[in-house]
Amino acid sequence: MNSGTVPSGHPKSRRPRLQFAAAALLPLVLLALAASKLLQPTGLRQPLAVQQLLQAVDCDDRSHVGGIPAMHAARAAAFSPRRQLRILMLTHDVTLTGAPQVLYEVTMHLRAQGHNVSFITMRGGELQEQLARDGIPLSFDADLQPLKYSTPVDPASFDVVVSNTIVTIHWLRHQVEAWGLPFLRKAVWWIHEQPLNADDGFAAVGATLKRHVMARCGAAAIVSTTTWAWWESWVLDGAHQAGLDYSPLVGRQESFGRQPALPPSLPNLRVVRNPLPSWITPLLKLNNSDSSAATRLPECSRASKQWPLAALRRDFRQRVNATEEDYVVLMVSANSEYKGVGRMLTIFTHAWQQAASLPGGVPGRLVAVFIGPGMLRLVPEVKKAVASLQPAPKNAGVDLLAAIHVLDGTDNSTERLGWYAAADVHVLNSECESFGRVTVEGMAASLPQLATACGGTLEVVQDGVTGLLHPPPSAGAASDAALLEHVLRLDRRTADGRALGERLGTASCRRVHAEFLPQQFLDASEALLRQVADGAQAADLAAAAGEGVAPSEGLTAGAAAMLPSGWAAAFMPSPANQARVVQRDMKWAWKELPAAHLVAAESIAVQAGSKLFILNGNVQRNGSAGVVPHALASVDLSSRTWQNGTAVLPADLAGTHWGAALAGNRHLFIVAGQKGSNCSPATMAAYRLDLQTQKVQAIPALPEPRYSPALAVLGDGRLHAFGGLLPDRVTPAREHWSLAVNADGSTGDTWVTEAPLPAHLGGSHSTVVELQPRGAAEPALYYWGRISQEEQPWGADVGNYSCAANREWGDAALWSFSQRRGWRRHRDLPLPLLYAAGCTVKLGQDAALVVGGQHFDGWLSRTLWLYNATEDSWARVGNAPQYNRGHVCGLHAGQLFMALGQQGKENGLSYETGPLSARQFWAPLPPELLGAAPAAKGSQGK
């Protein structure tokens, strides 16, 4: 056996960096000026590669001046067909595997077209040195597995962001958690993976998250038609459960109840088929002195004297001591179980044994070359395979060891092509490839392909025409037997093997040059990036130019025409409603306290002075097997100690899903909710609980039963109830009532009908908080986070509240209500914030801090968002110590307290919903927020 690193040879020549004239950079600078009005990177530390790129184009943070003239100049320049783009490439690694190499080639093409490109990688690799030689800015981010966190990058610094491979989903998730859904308008998600089925890890792990991102990103570039069809079908099949069937574009204004079929396609999912690598074309003509060779196809027949790789073939066969009579089997691959490398080694061993039975006098040996990243790890397996030969001819083991060559990967183009030329057949034994870059590389060198009949390989290798197909390795013995038969069938030491190899190899070369030329791919890639960048710019300009907020749901008039993918845009905030997001990189010194003695989620949480009161109908205390109905607990925020209590509440009071509000720092009003266990009927009962005396008094019942209504006290001295669901737990309620509240907690005699909620509002589990923007004549109730919670089974009888199906859906709309203005639409939240009522606290008269919550079903939040009602803007001011929803928070003496709820999996480190939590934390407010923190008056919950 022979192993080692392939000799370095002659590396590709360095491409010259383009020099950009100042005039060519002007549109970029103006574009950045306009965008800064919407997204100012306040105090955000950019990755090194980002800083280098911004300095290179002279539009770093210091150049963000803003202003209407710049905005109009940017509008004029935004859609120039030759606009230079600022492009960020994010990749899981920079190894010699297919996906990073494709990204590198696209990068070099974009650079040659005048675009500015930088790289962020999660892991290093062999291409790292090449990127440095080419002068491409490169920085490292965390190796983003689900439990690690990435650095936010400012989307205003780039026109388009390319996220390479499905495994970068968590990088995309962290960017969305930092900037909101509009970040995805600039995202091109390059997907190379072909799942075997819906249970495959590529699809099954974080399935709901991937569906949300795939439906919303500017484009998903998928490398084969087969793989594109699989992912599109997968997204649409799970769209209902994920809540993606809510779409104004297809006539949906709410997600409740049965809906018509979804559109048959996702326009933002595009096929961008991998090409013949650009480095290979010039080398295929290197032996042709004809001046016209640069414009015509190379000779594809290896039997022809004009075949351009003959000399290269002789050279590289000598490196493995192979003569022209030998039969060389090549496998170019990363070494992993999924790629089937170990099985191929076993198959070659069997082929080597059977080759001994060829007719006597047949010259030549059977030789194998394994080359690729991590392939040196195969050496121990080779030794085991040789030792296992039973029975073995004399000196067989020695001969087999000499016949197997294990080599590491190389980024040298001549080296790569040399091994393809040296071989007589190439094996692709992956379980399923979306494309298989090494396949077209081998085909270009007139090499027959032995490949698995799965995924995008079926679009590249034509069985019996350009190669032979065998079942994937998961087929077990059938796969191994078929591949072994094909290896022996192409043995060039026989006349039939030579003839078949020549026919398949020649057809391979001709097909790849007819259908997989690199320029077609590179032009298509650049066009796609331009389209996404223009669509994102159109949305940003519409958002920056809008004086007000669109009163309607979904896309504004003409917005679909501006955006390249109207269907996907329907799942995004309309440009006119797009959130204003800033980043304030504040430091939070979280400290964990001993676990609380109870667990509870979706509690009523109100703060009166230094006490945080928690009321919940499903509290479970430590050491107790059952739940405590109507448990009333409190935390002294000064000492952060718990006190227990059980309020004696009336039997007809709901057990969960109330509406609740605090008045006068003492009187807790509780109305409606769910009476009984899960999925029980709603009630209209209403009561006042005096937190000082623990006494309960009935107040006028709501006019109708409601499930999870919003309840709050407005500055007009009235208690307002609105929204929630009707008793069927399906239909959103839009009625709005108010009740007079006196200073001593007493109320009026009847609820008064107010202006109803606007169309398309209503829903359960909302957050409502009173804020008064500076300069406003009166306070208003700000309302967000409404969701649908459960569905009835289809065709259920009237009065049947049994929940047969569960799903949750919410939107990012933000509304407010005041007596003078009525209902008013504001700019959206950055992304939905659900189950966050208990952890929404006021900071001053015009600001609220939202800690964690839930974005979508199965996607929890740990972000700390600060909403400024005066500016109608959102700022990410930090992160909570864990992902959590349905938790409670209190603020006292400049210290934030957080406890209970339903934490993420992996002890709160994962975004996926996990168990109920008894964990509790506290942190002093950062200095930037201390001035806004008032003497706490509590938060109003749902």
PDB file of C-alpha atoms in Angstrom, residues 688-919:
ATOM      1  CA  ARG A 688     -60.657  41.272  40.903  1.00  0.00           C
ATOM      2  CA  LEU A 689     -57.932  39.944  43.219  1.00  0.00           C
ATOM      3  CA  ASP A 690     -56.609  42.354  45.834  1.00  0.00           C
ATOM      4  CA  LEU A 691     -52.926  41.476  46.083  1.00  0.00           C
ATOM      5  CA  GLN A 692     -52.624  43.013  49.533  1.00  0.00           C
ATOM      6  CA  THR A 693     -55.596  41.321  51.196  1.00  0.00           C
ATOM      7  CA  GLN A 694     -55.737  38.246  48.919  1.00  0.00           C
ATOM      8  CA  LYS A 695     -59.502  38.815  48.706  1.00  0.00           C
ATOM      9  CA  VAL A 696     -61.439  38.124  45.515  1.00  0.00           C
ATOM     10  CA  GLN A 697     -64.455  40.024  44.298  1.00  0.00           C
ATOM     11  CA  ALA A 698     -66.594  39.406  41.230  1.00  0.00           C
ATOM     12  CA  ILE A 699     -66.834  42.105  38.597  1.00  0.00           C
ATOM     13  CA  PRO A 700     -69.242  42.182  35.650  1.00  0.00           C
ATOM     14  CA  ALA A 701     -68.690  39.185  33.391  1.00  0.00           C
ATOM     15  CA  LEU A 702     -67.616  39.673  29.802  1.00  0.00           C
ATOM     16  CA  PRO A 703     -70.500  39.888  27.356  1.00  0.00           C
ATOM     17  CA  GLU A 704     -69.350  36.633  25.724  1.00  0.00           C
ATOM     18  CA  PRO A 705     -66.952  33.773  26.621  1.00  0.00           C
ATOM     19  CA  ARG A 706     -63.413  34.202  25.415  1.00  0.00           C
ATOM     20  CA  TYR A 707     -60.329  32.058  25.291  1.00  0.00           C
ATOM     21  CA  SER A 708     -57.034  33.893  26.024  1.00  0.00           C
ATOM     22  CA  PRO A 709     -58.187  37.494  25.466  1.00  0.00           C
ATOM     23  CA  ALA A 710     -55.912  40.525  25.802  1.00  0.00           C
ATOM     24  CA  LEU A 711     -56.599  42.662  28.894  1.00  0.00           C
ATOM     25  CA  ALA A 712     -55.005  45.953  29.948  1.00  0.00           C
ATOM     26  CA  VAL A 713     -55.739  49.171  31.832  1.00  0.00           C
ATOM     27  CA  LEU A 714     -55.392  52.286  29.709  1.00  0.00           C
ATOM     28  CA  GLY A 715     -54.655  55.786  30.960  1.00  0.00           C
ATOM     29  CA  ASP A 716     -58.313  56.648  30.538  1.00  0.00           C
ATOM     30  CA  GLY A 717     -59.043  54.666  33.695  1.00  0.00           C
ATOM     31  CA  ARG A 718     -60.777  51.867  31.835  1.00  0.00           C
ATOM     32  CA  LEU A 719     -60.104  48.149  31.603  1.00  0.00           C
ATOM     33  CA  HIS A 720     -59.952  47.053  27.970  1.00  0.00           C
ATOM     34  CA  ALA A 721     -60.610  43.458  26.823  1.00  0.00           C
ATOM     35  CA  PHE A 722     -60.227  42.415  23.189  1.00  0.00           C
ATOM     36  CA  GLY A 723     -59.057  39.670  20.904  1.00  0.00           C
ATOM     37  CA  GLY A 724     -58.566  36.075  21.916  1.00  0.00           C
ATOM     38  CA  LEU A 725     -60.579  33.236  20.402  1.00  0.00           C
ATOM     39  CA  LEU A 726     -64.269  32.472  20.345  1.00  0.00           C
ATOM     40  CA  PRO A 727     -65.479  29.476  22.399  1.00  0.00           C
ATOM     41  CA  ASP A 728     -64.779  27.151  19.459  1.00  0.00           C
ATOM     42  CA  ARG A 729     -61.058  27.857  20.066  1.00  0.00           C
ATOM     43  CA  VAL A 730     -60.693  28.380  16.318  1.00  0.00           C
ATOM     44  CA  THR A 731     -62.273  31.667  15.290  1.00  0.00           C
ATOM     45  CA  PRO A 732     -60.369  34.858  16.181  1.00  0.00           C
ATOM     46  CA  ALA A 733     -62.447  37.272  18.279  1.00  0.00           C
ATOM     47  CA  ARG A 734     -62.426  40.899  17.173  1.00  0.00           C
ATOM     48  CA  GLU A 735     -64.828  42.371  19.699  1.00  0.00           C
ATOM     49  CA  HIS A 736     -63.465  45.055  22.000  1.00  0.00           C
ATOM     50  CA  TRP A 737     -65.053  46.023  25.325  1.00  0.00           C
ATOM     51  CA  SER A 738     -64.053  48.364  28.151  1.00  0.00           C
ATOM     52  CA  LEU A 739     -65.046  48.676  31.804  1.00  0.00           C
ATOM     53  CA  ALA A 740     -64.575  51.677  34.092  1.00  0.00           C
ATOM     54  CA  VAL A 741     -62.079  51.153  36.948  1.00  0.00           C
ATOM     55  CA  ASN A 742     -61.968  53.387  40.022  1.00  0.00           C
ATOM     56  CA  ALA A 743     -58.937  54.187  42.189  1.00  0.00           C
ATOM     57  CA  ASP A 744     -60.082  51.754  44.907  1.00  0.00           C
ATOM     58  CA  GLY A 745     -60.375  48.909  42.409  1.00  0.00           C
ATOM     59  CA  SER A 746     -64.138  49.032  42.104  1.00  0.00           C
ATOM     60  CA  THR A 747     -65.573  48.964  38.597  1.00  0.00           C
ATOM     61  CA  GLY A 748     -68.533  50.135  36.616  1.00  0.00           C
ATOM     62  CA  ASP A 749     -71.613  47.997  36.161  1.00  0.00           C
ATOM     63  CA  THR A 750     -71.343  47.071  32.504  1.00  0.00           C
ATOM     64  CA  TRP A 751     -68.814  46.545  29.751  1.00  0.00           C
ATOM     65  CA  VAL A 752     -69.012  49.125  26.974  1.00  0.00           C
ATOM     66  CA  THR A 753     -68.589  48.134  23.342  1.00  0.00           C
ATOM     67  CA  GLU A 754     -65.568  49.852  21.766  1.00  0.00           C
ATOM     68  CA  ALA A 755     -64.365  50.016  18.170  1.00  0.00           C
ATOM     69  CA  PRO A 756     -63.672  46.429  17.044  1.00  0.00           C
ATOM     70  CA  LEU A 757     -60.255  45.179  16.136  1.00  0.00           C
ATOM     71  CA  PRO A 758     -59.242  45.790  12.512  1.00  0.00           C
ATOM     72  CA  ALA A 759     -59.694  42.986  10.041  1.00  0.00           C
ATOM     73  CA  HIS A 760     -57.281  40.079  10.364  1.00  0.00           C
ATOM     74  CA  LEU A 761     -56.562  40.690  14.039  1.00  0.00           C
ATOM     75  CA  GLY A 762     -57.600  38.587  16.991  1.00  0.00           C
ATOM     76  CA  GLY A 763     -56.030  35.401  18.281  1.00  0.00           C
ATOM     77  CA  SER A 764     -54.695  34.095  21.559  1.00  0.00           C
ATOM     78  CA  HIS A 765     -51.603  34.448  23.773  1.00  0.00           C
ATOM     79  CA  SER A 766     -50.927  38.062  22.841  1.00  0.00           C
ATOM     80  CA  THR A 767     -48.844  40.654  24.668  1.00  0.00           C
ATOM     81  CA  VAL A 768     -50.279  44.071  25.508  1.00  0.00           C
ATOM     82  CA  VAL A 769     -48.426  46.896  27.275  1.00  0.00           C
ATOM     83  CA  GLU A 770     -49.222  50.572  27.821  1.00  0.00           C
ATOM     84  CA  LEU A 771     -46.680  53.013  26.357  1.00  0.00           C
ATOM     85  CA  GLN A 772     -46.724  56.732  25.654  1.00  0.00           C
ATOM     86  CA  PRO A 773     -44.393  57.989  22.918  1.00  0.00           C
ATOM     87  CA  ARG A 774     -42.635  61.231  23.758  1.00  0.00           C
ATOM     88  CA  GLY A 775     -44.704  64.150  22.534  1.00  0.00           C
ATOM     89  CA  ALA A 776     -47.867  62.044  22.316  1.00  0.00           C
ATOM     90  CA  ALA A 777     -50.984  63.515  23.938  1.00  0.00           C
ATOM     91  CA  GLU A 778     -52.087  60.231  25.480  1.00  0.00           C
ATOM     92  CA  PRO A 779     -50.823  56.708  26.147  1.00  0.00           C
ATOM     93  CA  ALA A 780     -51.750  53.751  23.959  1.00  0.00           C
ATOM     94  CA  LEU A 781     -52.023  49.985  24.344  1.00  0.00           C
ATOM     95  CA  TYR A 782     -49.410  48.266  22.161  1.00  0.00           C
ATOM     96  CA  TYR A 783     -50.516  44.815  21.033  1.00  0.00           C
ATOM     97  CA  TRP A 784     -48.558  41.974  19.403  1.00  0.00           C
ATOM     98  CA  GLY A 785     -47.759  38.276  19.546  1.00  0.00           C
ATOM     99  CA  ARG A 786     -51.178  36.847  18.703  1.00  0.00           C
ATOM    100  CA  ILE A 787     -51.216  33.195  17.648  1.00  0.00           C
ATOM    101  CA  SER A 788     -53.496  30.324  16.879  1.00  0.00           C
ATOM    102  CA  GLN A 789     -53.021  27.625  19.481  1.00  0.00           C
ATOM    103  CA  GLU A 790     -55.055  24.571  18.704  1.00  0.00           C
ATOM    104  CA  GLU A 791     -57.401  23.298  16.055  1.00  0.00           C
ATOM    105  CA  GLN A 792     -60.483  21.211  16.411  1.00  0.00           C
ATOM    106  CA  PRO A 793     -60.481  17.911  14.532  1.00  0.00           C
ATOM    107  CA  TRP A 794     -62.013  18.258  11.102  1.00  0.00           C
ATOM    108  CA  GLY A 795     -65.760  17.682  11.249  1.00  0.00           C
ATOM    109  CA  ALA A 796     -65.946  17.815  15.052  1.00  0.00           C
ATOM    110  CA  ASP A 797     -69.394  18.082  16.589  1.00  0.00           C
ATOM    111  CA  VAL A 798     -70.537  21.420  17.927  1.00  0.00           C
ATOM    112  CA  GLY A 799     -69.298  21.781  21.493  1.00  0.00           C
ATOM    113  CA  ASN A 800     -66.525  19.230  21.025  1.00  0.00           C
ATOM    114  CA  TYR A 801     -63.417  20.900  22.436  1.00  0.00           C
ATOM    115  CA  SER A 802     -61.150  17.881  22.188  1.00  0.00           C
ATOM    116  CA  CYS A 803     -57.886  18.841  20.528  1.00  0.00           C
ATOM    117  CA  ALA A 804     -56.946  16.353  17.854  1.00  0.00           C
ATOM    118  CA  ALA A 805     -54.303  18.479  16.174  1.00  0.00           C
ATOM    119  CA  ASN A 806     -51.862  21.009  17.542  1.00  0.00           C
ATOM    120  CA  ARG A 807     -49.987  23.700  15.738  1.00  0.00           C
ATOM    121  CA  GLU A 808     -49.042  27.264  16.500  1.00  0.00           C
ATOM    122  CA  TRP A 809     -48.773  30.179  14.155  1.00  0.00           C
ATOM    123  CA  GLY A 810     -48.170  33.835  14.788  1.00  0.00           C
ATOM    124  CA  ASP A 811     -47.306  36.972  12.912  1.00  0.00           C
ATOM    125  CA  ALA A 812     -45.081  39.966  13.580  1.00  0.00           C
ATOM    126  CA  ALA A 813     -47.732  42.670  13.259  1.00  0.00           C
ATOM    127  CA  LEU A 814     -47.708  45.465  15.861  1.00  0.00           C
ATOM    128  CA  TRP A 815     -50.810  47.545  16.569  1.00  0.00           C
ATOM    129  CA  SER A 816     -51.769  50.127  19.156  1.00  0.00           C
ATOM    130  CA  PHE A 817     -55.046  51.500  20.497  1.00  0.00           C
ATOM    131  CA  SER A 818     -55.786  54.848  22.070  1.00  0.00           C
ATOM    132  CA  GLN A 819     -59.051  56.654  22.676  1.00  0.00           C
ATOM    133  CA  ARG A 820     -58.329  59.485  20.260  1.00  0.00           C
ATOM    134  CA  ARG A 821     -56.732  57.564  17.412  1.00  0.00           C
ATOM    135  CA  GLY A 822     -58.433  54.211  17.735  1.00  0.00           C
ATOM    136  CA  TRP A 823     -56.449  51.320  16.204  1.00  0.00           C
ATOM    137  CA  ARG A 824     -53.214  52.048  14.383  1.00  0.00           C
ATOM    138  CA  ARG A 825     -50.724  49.804  12.568  1.00  0.00           C
ATOM    139  CA  HIS A 826     -47.031  50.271  13.371  1.00  0.00           C
ATOM    140  CA  ARG A 827     -43.911  48.871  11.840  1.00  0.00           C
ATOM    141  CA  ASP A 828     -43.679  45.144  12.424  1.00  0.00           C
ATOM    142  CA  LEU A 829     -41.644  43.355  15.028  1.00  0.00           C
ATOM    143  CA  PRO A 830     -38.350  42.069  13.610  1.00  0.00           C
ATOM    144  CA  LEU A 831     -39.940  38.600  13.718  1.00  0.00           C
ATOM    145  CA  PRO A 832     -42.841  37.107  15.690  1.00  0.00           C
ATOM    146  CA  LEU A 833     -42.464  37.247  19.490  1.00  0.00           C
ATOM    147  CA  LEU A 834     -44.961  34.863  21.053  1.00  0.00           C
ATOM    148  CA  TYR A 835     -45.389  33.589  24.617  1.00  0.00           C
ATOM    149  CA  ALA A 836     -43.506  36.652  25.840  1.00  0.00           C
ATOM    150  CA  ALA A 837     -46.180  38.487  27.842  1.00  0.00           C
ATOM    151  CA  GLY A 838     -44.787  37.399  31.215  1.00  0.00           C
ATOM    152  CA  CYS A 839     -41.318  38.656  30.292  1.00  0.00           C
ATOM    153  CA  THR A 840     -42.192  42.034  28.784  1.00  0.00           C
ATOM    154  CA  VAL A 841     -41.227  44.861  31.133  1.00  0.00           C
ATOM    155  CA  LYS A 842     -41.504  48.624  30.713  1.00  0.00           C
ATOM    156  CA  LEU A 843     -38.428  50.814  30.626  1.00  0.00           C
ATOM    157  CA  GLY A 844     -39.678  54.364  30.993  1.00  0.00           C
ATOM    158  CA  GLN A 845     -42.857  55.695  29.492  1.00  0.00           C
ATOM    159  CA  ASP A 846     -42.078  54.840  25.876  1.00  0.00           C
ATOM    160  CA  ALA A 847     -39.995  51.641  25.888  1.00  0.00           C
ATOM    161  CA  ALA A 848     -40.491  47.957  26.624  1.00  0.00           C
ATOM    162  CA  LEU A 849     -37.925  45.184  27.010  1.00  0.00           C
ATOM    163  CA  VAL A 850     -38.930  41.746  25.673  1.00  0.00           C
ATOM    164  CA  VAL A 851     -36.899  38.814  26.992  1.00  0.00           C
ATOM    165  CA  GLY A 852     -37.010  35.618  24.920  1.00  0.00           C
ATOM    166  CA  GLY A 853     -40.279  34.006  23.896  1.00  0.00           C
ATOM    167  CA  GLN A 854     -41.099  32.033  20.773  1.00  0.00           C
ATOM    168  CA  HIS A 855     -40.713  33.009  17.134  1.00  0.00           C
ATOM    169  CA  PHE A 856     -42.458  30.084  15.495  1.00  0.00           C
ATOM    170  CA  ASP A 857     -43.620  26.688  16.673  1.00  0.00           C
ATOM    171  CA  GLY A 858     -40.488  24.830  17.754  1.00  0.00           C
ATOM    172  CA  TRP A 859     -38.267  27.918  17.428  1.00  0.00           C
ATOM    173  CA  LEU A 860     -37.692  29.609  20.764  1.00  0.00           C
ATOM    174  CA  SER A 861     -35.963  32.934  21.366  1.00  0.00           C
ATOM    175  CA  ARG A 862     -33.203  34.062  23.697  1.00  0.00           C
ATOM    176  CA  THR A 863     -32.934  37.573  22.230  1.00  0.00           C
ATOM    177  CA  LEU A 864     -33.462  40.706  24.321  1.00  0.00           C
ATOM    178  CA  TRP A 865     -35.396  43.189  22.200  1.00  0.00           C
ATOM    179  CA  LEU A 866     -35.966  46.810  23.203  1.00  0.00           C
ATOM    180  CA  TYR A 867     -38.932  48.515  21.569  1.00  0.00           C
ATOM    181  CA  ASN A 868     -38.903  52.323  21.421  1.00  0.00           C
ATOM    182  CA  ALA A 869     -42.438  53.621  20.810  1.00  0.00           C
ATOM    183  CA  THR A 870     -41.233  57.159  20.112  1.00  0.00           C
ATOM    184  CA  GLU A 871     -38.991  55.997  17.267  1.00  0.00           C
ATOM    185  CA  ASP A 872     -41.146  52.956  16.388  1.00  0.00           C
ATOM    186  CA  SER A 873     -37.921  50.946  16.289  1.00  0.00           C
ATOM    187  CA  TRP A 874     -36.478  47.743  17.714  1.00  0.00           C
ATOM    188  CA  ALA A 875     -32.983  47.209  19.074  1.00  0.00           C
ATOM    189  CA  ARG A 876     -31.331  43.930  19.900  1.00  0.00           C
ATOM    190  CA  VAL A 877     -29.666  44.697  23.221  1.00  0.00           C
ATOM    191  CA  GLY A 878     -28.350  41.288  24.182  1.00  0.00           C
ATOM    192  CA  ASN A 879     -29.284  37.699  24.880  1.00  0.00           C
ATOM    193  CA  ALA A 880     -30.908  35.815  27.741  1.00  0.00           C
ATOM    194  CA  PRO A 881     -28.921  32.983  29.344  1.00  0.00           C
ATOM    195  CA  GLN A 882     -31.218  30.365  27.780  1.00  0.00           C
ATOM    196  CA  TYR A 883     -33.902  29.882  25.172  1.00  0.00           C
ATOM    197  CA  ASN A 884     -37.271  30.113  26.905  1.00  0.00           C
ATOM    198  CA  ARG A 885     -40.977  30.786  26.440  1.00  0.00           C
ATOM    199  CA  GLY A 886     -43.885  31.318  28.831  1.00  0.00           C
ATOM    200  CA  HIS A 887     -41.470  32.501  31.533  1.00  0.00           C
ATOM    201  CA  VAL A 888     -41.767  35.424  33.960  1.00  0.00           C
ATOM    202  CA  CYS A 889     -39.628  38.508  34.523  1.00  0.00           C
ATOM    203  CA  GLY A 890     -39.423  41.327  37.024  1.00  0.00           C
ATOM    204  CA  LEU A 891     -37.358  44.513  37.231  1.00  0.00           C
ATOM    205  CA  HIS A 892     -36.354  46.087  40.522  1.00  0.00           C
ATOM    206  CA  ALA A 893     -33.522  48.397  41.573  1.00  0.00           C
ATOM    207  CA  GLY A 894     -31.864  48.130  38.159  1.00  0.00           C
ATOM    208  CA  GLN A 895     -31.805  44.330  38.231  1.00  0.00           C
ATOM    209  CA  LEU A 896     -33.686  42.050  35.852  1.00  0.00           C
ATOM    210  CA  PHE A 897     -35.055  38.757  37.187  1.00  0.00           C
ATOM    211  CA  MET A 898     -36.080  35.832  34.921  1.00  0.00           C
ATOM    212  CA  ALA A 899     -37.502  32.449  35.934  1.00  0.00           C
ATOM    213  CA  LEU A 900     -39.650  29.395  35.116  1.00  0.00           C
ATOM    214  CA  GLY A 901     -41.293  28.803  31.736  1.00  0.00           C
ATOM    215  CA  GLN A 902     -40.519  26.194  29.127  1.00  0.00           C
ATOM    216  CA  GLN A 903     -36.849  26.161  28.251  1.00  0.00           C
ATOM    217  CA  GLY A 904     -35.108  24.944  25.152  1.00  0.00           C
ATOM    218  CA  LYS A 905     -33.703  21.463  24.897  1.00  0.00           C
ATOM    219  CA  GLU A 906     -30.185  20.712  26.093  1.00  0.00           C
ATOM    220  CA  ASN A 907     -30.771  22.586  29.338  1.00  0.00           C
ATOM    221  CA  GLY A 908     -31.874  25.728  27.545  1.00  0.00           C
ATOM    222  CA  LEU A 909     -29.033  25.907  25.023  1.00  0.00           C
ATOM    223  CA  SER A 910     -31.141  24.705  22.090  1.00  0.00           C
ATOM    224  CA  TYR A 911     -33.770  26.742  20.255  1.00  0.00           C
ATOM    225  CA  GLU A 912     -36.060  23.697  20.151  1.00  0.00           C
ATOM    226  CA  THR A 913     -38.831  23.497  22.745  1.00  0.00           C
ATOM    227  CA  GLY A 914     -37.895  21.424  25.778  1.00  0.00           C
ATOM    228  CA  PRO A 915     -39.250  20.726  29.276  1.00  0.00           C
ATOM    229  CA  LEU A 916     -40.663  23.027  31.926  1.00  0.00           C
ATOM    230  CA  SER A 917     -37.921  24.791  33.815  1.00  0.00           C
ATOM    231  CA  ALA A 918     -37.290  25.724  37.447  1.00  0.00           C
ATOM    232  CA  ARG A 919     -34.153  27.686  36.535  1.00  0.00           C
TER     233      ARG A 919
END
